[in-house]
Coordinates of N, CA, C and O in Angstrom, one line a residue:
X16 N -75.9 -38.1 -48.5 CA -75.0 -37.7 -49.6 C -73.6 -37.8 -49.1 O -73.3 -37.1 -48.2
X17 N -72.7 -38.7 -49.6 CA -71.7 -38.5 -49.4 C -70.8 -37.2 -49.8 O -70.8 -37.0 -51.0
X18 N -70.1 -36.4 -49.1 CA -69.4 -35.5 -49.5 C -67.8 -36.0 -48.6 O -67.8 -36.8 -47.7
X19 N -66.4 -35.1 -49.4 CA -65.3 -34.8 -48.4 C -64.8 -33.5 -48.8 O -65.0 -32.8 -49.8
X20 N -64.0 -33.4 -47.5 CA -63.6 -31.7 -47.6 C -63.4 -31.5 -46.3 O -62.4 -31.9 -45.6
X21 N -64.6 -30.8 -45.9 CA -64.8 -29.9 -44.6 C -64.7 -30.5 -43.5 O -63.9 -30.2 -42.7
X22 N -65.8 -31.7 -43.1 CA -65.5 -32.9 -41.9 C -64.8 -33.5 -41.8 O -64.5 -33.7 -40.6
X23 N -64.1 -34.0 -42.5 CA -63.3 -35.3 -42.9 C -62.6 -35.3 -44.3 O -63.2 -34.9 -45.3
X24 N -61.0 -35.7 -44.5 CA -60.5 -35.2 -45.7 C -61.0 -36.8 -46.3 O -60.7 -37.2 -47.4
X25 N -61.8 -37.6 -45.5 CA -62.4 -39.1 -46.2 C -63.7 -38.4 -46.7 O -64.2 -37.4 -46.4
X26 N -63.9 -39.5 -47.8 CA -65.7 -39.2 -47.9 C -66.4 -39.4 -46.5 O -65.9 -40.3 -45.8
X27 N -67.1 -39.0 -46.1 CA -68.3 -38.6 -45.3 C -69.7 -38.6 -45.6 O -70.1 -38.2 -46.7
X28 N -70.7 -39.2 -44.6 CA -71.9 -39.5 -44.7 C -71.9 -38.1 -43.6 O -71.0 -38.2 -42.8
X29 N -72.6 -37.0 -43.4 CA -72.7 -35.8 -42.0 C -74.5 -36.3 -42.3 O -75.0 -36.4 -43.4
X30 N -75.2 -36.4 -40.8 CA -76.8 -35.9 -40.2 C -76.6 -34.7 -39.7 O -75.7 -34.6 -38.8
X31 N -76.9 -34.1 -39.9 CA -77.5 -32.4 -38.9 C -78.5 -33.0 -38.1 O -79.2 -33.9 -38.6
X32 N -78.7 -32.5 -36.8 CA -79.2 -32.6 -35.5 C -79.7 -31.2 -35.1 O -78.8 -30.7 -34.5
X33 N -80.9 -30.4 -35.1 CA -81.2 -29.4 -34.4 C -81.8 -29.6 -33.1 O -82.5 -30.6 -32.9
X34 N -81.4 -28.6 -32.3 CA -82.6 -28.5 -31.0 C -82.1 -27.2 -30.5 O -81.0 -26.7 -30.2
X35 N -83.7 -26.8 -30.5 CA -83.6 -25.6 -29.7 C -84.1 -25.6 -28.4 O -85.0 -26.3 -28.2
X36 N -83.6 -24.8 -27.5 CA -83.9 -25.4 -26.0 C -85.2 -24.5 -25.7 O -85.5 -23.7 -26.5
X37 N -86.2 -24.5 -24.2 CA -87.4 -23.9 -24.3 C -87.0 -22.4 -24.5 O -87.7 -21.7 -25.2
X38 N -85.9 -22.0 -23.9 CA -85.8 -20.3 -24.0 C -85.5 -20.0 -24.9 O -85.3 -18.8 -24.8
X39 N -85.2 -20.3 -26.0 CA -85.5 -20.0 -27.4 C -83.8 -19.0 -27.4 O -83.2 -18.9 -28.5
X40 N -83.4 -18.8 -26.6 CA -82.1 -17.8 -26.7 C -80.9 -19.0 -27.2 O -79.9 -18.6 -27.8
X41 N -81.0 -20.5 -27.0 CA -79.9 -21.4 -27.1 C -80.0 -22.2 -28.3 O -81.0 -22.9 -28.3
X42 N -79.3 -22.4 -29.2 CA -79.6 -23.9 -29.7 C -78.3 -24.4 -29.9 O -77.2 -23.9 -29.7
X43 N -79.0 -26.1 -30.5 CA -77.4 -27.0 -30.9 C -77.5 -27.7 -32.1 O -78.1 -28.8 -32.2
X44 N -76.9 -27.3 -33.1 CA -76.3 -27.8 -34.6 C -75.3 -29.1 -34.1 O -74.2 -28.8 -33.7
X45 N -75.9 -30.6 -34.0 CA -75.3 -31.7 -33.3 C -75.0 -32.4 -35.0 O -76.0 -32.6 -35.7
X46 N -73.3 -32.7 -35.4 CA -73.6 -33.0 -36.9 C -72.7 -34.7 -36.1 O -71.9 -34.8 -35.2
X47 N -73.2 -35.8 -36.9 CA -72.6 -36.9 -36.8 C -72.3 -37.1 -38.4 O -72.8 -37.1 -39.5
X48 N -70.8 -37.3 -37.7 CA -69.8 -37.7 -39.3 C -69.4 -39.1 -39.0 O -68.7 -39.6 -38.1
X49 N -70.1 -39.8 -40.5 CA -69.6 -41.1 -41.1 C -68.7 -41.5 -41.7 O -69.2 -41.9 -42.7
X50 N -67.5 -41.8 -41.7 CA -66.7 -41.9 -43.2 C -66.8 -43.5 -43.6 O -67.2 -44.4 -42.8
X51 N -66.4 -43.6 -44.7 CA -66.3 -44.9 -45.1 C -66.0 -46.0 -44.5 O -66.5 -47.1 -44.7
X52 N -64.9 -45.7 -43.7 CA -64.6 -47.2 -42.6 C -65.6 -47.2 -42.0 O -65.5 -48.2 -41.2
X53 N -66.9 -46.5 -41.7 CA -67.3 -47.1 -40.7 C -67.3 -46.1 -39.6 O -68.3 -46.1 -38.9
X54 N -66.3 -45.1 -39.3 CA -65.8 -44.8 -38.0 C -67.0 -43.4 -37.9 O -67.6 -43.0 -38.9
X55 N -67.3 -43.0 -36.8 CA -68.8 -42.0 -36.4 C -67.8 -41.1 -35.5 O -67.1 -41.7 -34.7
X56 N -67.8 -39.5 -35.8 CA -67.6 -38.7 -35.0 C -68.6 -37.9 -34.9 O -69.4 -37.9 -35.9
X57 N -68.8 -36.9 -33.7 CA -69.9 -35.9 -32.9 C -69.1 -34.2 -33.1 O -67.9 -33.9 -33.0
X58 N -69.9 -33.6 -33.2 CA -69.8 -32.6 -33.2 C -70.8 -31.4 -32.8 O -71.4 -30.9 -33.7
X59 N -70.9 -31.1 -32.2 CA -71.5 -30.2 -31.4 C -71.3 -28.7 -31.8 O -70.1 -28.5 -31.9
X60 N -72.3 -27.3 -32.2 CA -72.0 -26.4 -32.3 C -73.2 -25.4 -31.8 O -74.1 -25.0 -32.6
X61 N -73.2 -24.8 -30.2 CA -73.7 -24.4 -29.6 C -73.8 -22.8 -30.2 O -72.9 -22.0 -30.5
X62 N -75.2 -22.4 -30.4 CA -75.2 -21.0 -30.9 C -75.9 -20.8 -29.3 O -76.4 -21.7 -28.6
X63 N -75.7 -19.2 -29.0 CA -76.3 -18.5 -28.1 C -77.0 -16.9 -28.4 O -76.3 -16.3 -29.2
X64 N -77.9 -16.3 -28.2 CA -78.3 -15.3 -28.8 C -78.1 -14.6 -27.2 O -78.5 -15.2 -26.2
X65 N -77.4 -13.1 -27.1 CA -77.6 -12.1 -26.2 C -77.8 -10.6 -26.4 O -77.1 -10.2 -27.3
X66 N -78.5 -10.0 -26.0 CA -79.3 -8.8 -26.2 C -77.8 -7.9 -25.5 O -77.1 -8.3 -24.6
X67 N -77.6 -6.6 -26.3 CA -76.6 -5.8 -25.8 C -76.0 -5.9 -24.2 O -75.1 -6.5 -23.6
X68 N -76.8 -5.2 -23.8 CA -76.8 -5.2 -22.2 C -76.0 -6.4 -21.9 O -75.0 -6.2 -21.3
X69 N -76.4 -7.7 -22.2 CA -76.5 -9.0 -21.9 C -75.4 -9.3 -21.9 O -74.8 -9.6 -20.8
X70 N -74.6 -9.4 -23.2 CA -73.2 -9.7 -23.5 C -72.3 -8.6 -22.9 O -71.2 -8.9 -22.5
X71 N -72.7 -7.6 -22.7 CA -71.2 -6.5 -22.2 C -71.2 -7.2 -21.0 O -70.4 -8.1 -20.8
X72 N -71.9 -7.0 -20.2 CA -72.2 -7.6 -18.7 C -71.4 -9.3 -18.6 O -70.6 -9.6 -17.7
X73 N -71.8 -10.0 -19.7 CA -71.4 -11.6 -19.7 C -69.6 -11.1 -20.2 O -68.7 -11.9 -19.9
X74 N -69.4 -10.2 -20.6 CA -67.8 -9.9 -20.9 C -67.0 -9.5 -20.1 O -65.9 -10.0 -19.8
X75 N -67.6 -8.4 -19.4 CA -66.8 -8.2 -17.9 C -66.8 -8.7 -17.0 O -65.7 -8.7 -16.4
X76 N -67.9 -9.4 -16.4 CA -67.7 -10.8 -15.4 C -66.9 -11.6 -16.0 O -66.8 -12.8 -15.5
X77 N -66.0 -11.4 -17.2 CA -65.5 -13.1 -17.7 C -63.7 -11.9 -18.0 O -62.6 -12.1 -18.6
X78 N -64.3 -10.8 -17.2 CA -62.4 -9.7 -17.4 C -62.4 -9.1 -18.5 O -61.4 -8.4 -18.8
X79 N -63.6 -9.1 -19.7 CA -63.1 -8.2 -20.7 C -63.9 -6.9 -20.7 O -64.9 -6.8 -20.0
X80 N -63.5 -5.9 -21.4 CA -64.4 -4.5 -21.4 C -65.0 -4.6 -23.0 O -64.5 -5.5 -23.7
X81 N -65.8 -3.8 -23.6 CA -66.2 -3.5 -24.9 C -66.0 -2.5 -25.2 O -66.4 -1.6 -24.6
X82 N -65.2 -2.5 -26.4 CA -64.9 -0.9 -26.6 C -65.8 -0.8 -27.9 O -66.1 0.5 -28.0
X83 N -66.4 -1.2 -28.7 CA -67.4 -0.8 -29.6 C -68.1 -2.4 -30.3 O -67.5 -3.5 -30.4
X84 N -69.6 -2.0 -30.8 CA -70.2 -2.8 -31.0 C -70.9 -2.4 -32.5 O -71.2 -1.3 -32.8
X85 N -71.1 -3.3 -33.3 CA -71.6 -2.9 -34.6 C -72.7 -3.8 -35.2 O -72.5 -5.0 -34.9
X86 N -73.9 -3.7 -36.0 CA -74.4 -4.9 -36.1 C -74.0 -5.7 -37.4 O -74.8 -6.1 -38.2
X87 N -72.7 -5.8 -37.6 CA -72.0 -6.7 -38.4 C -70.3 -6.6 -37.8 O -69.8 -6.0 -36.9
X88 N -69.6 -7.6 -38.9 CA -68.3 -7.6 -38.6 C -68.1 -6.6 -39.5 O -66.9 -6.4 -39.2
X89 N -68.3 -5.8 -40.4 CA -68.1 -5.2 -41.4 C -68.0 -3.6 -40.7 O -67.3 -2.7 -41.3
X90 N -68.8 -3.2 -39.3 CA -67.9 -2.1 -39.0 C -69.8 -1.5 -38.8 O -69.9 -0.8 -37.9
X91 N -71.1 -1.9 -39.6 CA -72.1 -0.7 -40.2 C -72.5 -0.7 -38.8 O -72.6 -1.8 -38.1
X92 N -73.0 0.7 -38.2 CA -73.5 1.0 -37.3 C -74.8 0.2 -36.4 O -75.8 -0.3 -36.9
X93 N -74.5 0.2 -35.3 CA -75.9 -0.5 -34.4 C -77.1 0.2 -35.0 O -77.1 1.4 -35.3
X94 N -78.1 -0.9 -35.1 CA -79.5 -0.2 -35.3 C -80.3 -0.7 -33.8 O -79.7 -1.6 -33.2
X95 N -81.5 -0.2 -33.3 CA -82.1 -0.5 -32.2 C -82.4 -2.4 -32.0 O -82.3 -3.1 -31.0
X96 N -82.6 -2.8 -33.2 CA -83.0 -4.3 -32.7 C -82.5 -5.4 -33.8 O -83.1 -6.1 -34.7
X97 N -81.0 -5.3 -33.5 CA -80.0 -5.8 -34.8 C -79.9 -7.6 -34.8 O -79.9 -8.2 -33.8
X98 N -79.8 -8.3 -36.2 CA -80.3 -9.7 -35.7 C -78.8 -9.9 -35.6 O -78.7 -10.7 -34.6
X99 N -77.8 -9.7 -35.8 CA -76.0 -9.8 -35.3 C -75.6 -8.6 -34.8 O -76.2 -7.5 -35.0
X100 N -74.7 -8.7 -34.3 CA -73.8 -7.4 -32.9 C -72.4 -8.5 -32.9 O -72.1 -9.6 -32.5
X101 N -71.7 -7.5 -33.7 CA -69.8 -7.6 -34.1 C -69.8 -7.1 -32.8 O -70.7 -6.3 -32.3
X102 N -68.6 -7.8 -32.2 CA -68.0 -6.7 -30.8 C -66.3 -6.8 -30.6 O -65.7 -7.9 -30.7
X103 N -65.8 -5.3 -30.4 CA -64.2 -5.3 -30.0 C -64.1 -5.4 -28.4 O -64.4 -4.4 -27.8
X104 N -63.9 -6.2 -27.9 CA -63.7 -6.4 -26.9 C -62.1 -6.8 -26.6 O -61.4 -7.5 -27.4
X105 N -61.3 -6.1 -24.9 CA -60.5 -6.2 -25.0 C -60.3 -6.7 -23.3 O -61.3 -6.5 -22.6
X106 N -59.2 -7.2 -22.6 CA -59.1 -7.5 -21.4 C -58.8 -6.1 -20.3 O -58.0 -5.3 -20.2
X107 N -60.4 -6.5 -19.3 CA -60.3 -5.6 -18.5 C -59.0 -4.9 -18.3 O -58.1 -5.2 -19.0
X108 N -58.7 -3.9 -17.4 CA -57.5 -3.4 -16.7 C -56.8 -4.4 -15.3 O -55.8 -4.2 -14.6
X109 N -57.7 -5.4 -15.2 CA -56.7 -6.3 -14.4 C -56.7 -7.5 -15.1 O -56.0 -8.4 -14.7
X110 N -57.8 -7.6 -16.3 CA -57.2 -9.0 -16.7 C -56.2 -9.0 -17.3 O -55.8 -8.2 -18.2
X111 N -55.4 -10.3 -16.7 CA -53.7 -10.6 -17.3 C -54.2 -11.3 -19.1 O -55.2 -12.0 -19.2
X112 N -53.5 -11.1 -20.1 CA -53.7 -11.9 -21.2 C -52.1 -12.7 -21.7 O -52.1 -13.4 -22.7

């Protein structure tokens, strides 16, 4: 289906590419954009899934702290086994920003 807009302000031919890796925590939304000349661009869009614990830990090794977590962007409170986790995260007390 040709579409334009979002990839390309040309018309566009887009393939979606899934793969999910064995640990099931990773995948990659791989889109190849066609446009009418001819010309092929890649795009890559790496999802990652982390379990609470997982991400505060992967935040502070990387200098930031979490000051609160919610299971949306909208603010609604954590439930025990939420399929999204919104997070405020801010730079540690020595990371420089």
């Amino acid at each position: 289906m040709l579409r334009d807009g979002f990839w390309s302000q040309d018309k566009n031919l887009v393939f979606e590419i899934k793969h999910r890796y064995a640990d099931k925590s990773v995948h990659l939304n791989r889109y190849l954009i066609v446009t009418e000349d001819g010309t092929v661009r890649s795009c890559n869009l790496w999802h990652r899934w982390f379990e609470r614990g997982e991400i505060r830990e992967y935040l502070r090794t990387e200098g930031f702290e979490v000051e609160a977590m919610w299971a949306d962007l909208a603010g609604t409170p954590l439930k025990p086994s939420p399929e999204w986790i919104g997070i405020a995260a801010v730079p540690g007390e020595h990371q420089k920003i």
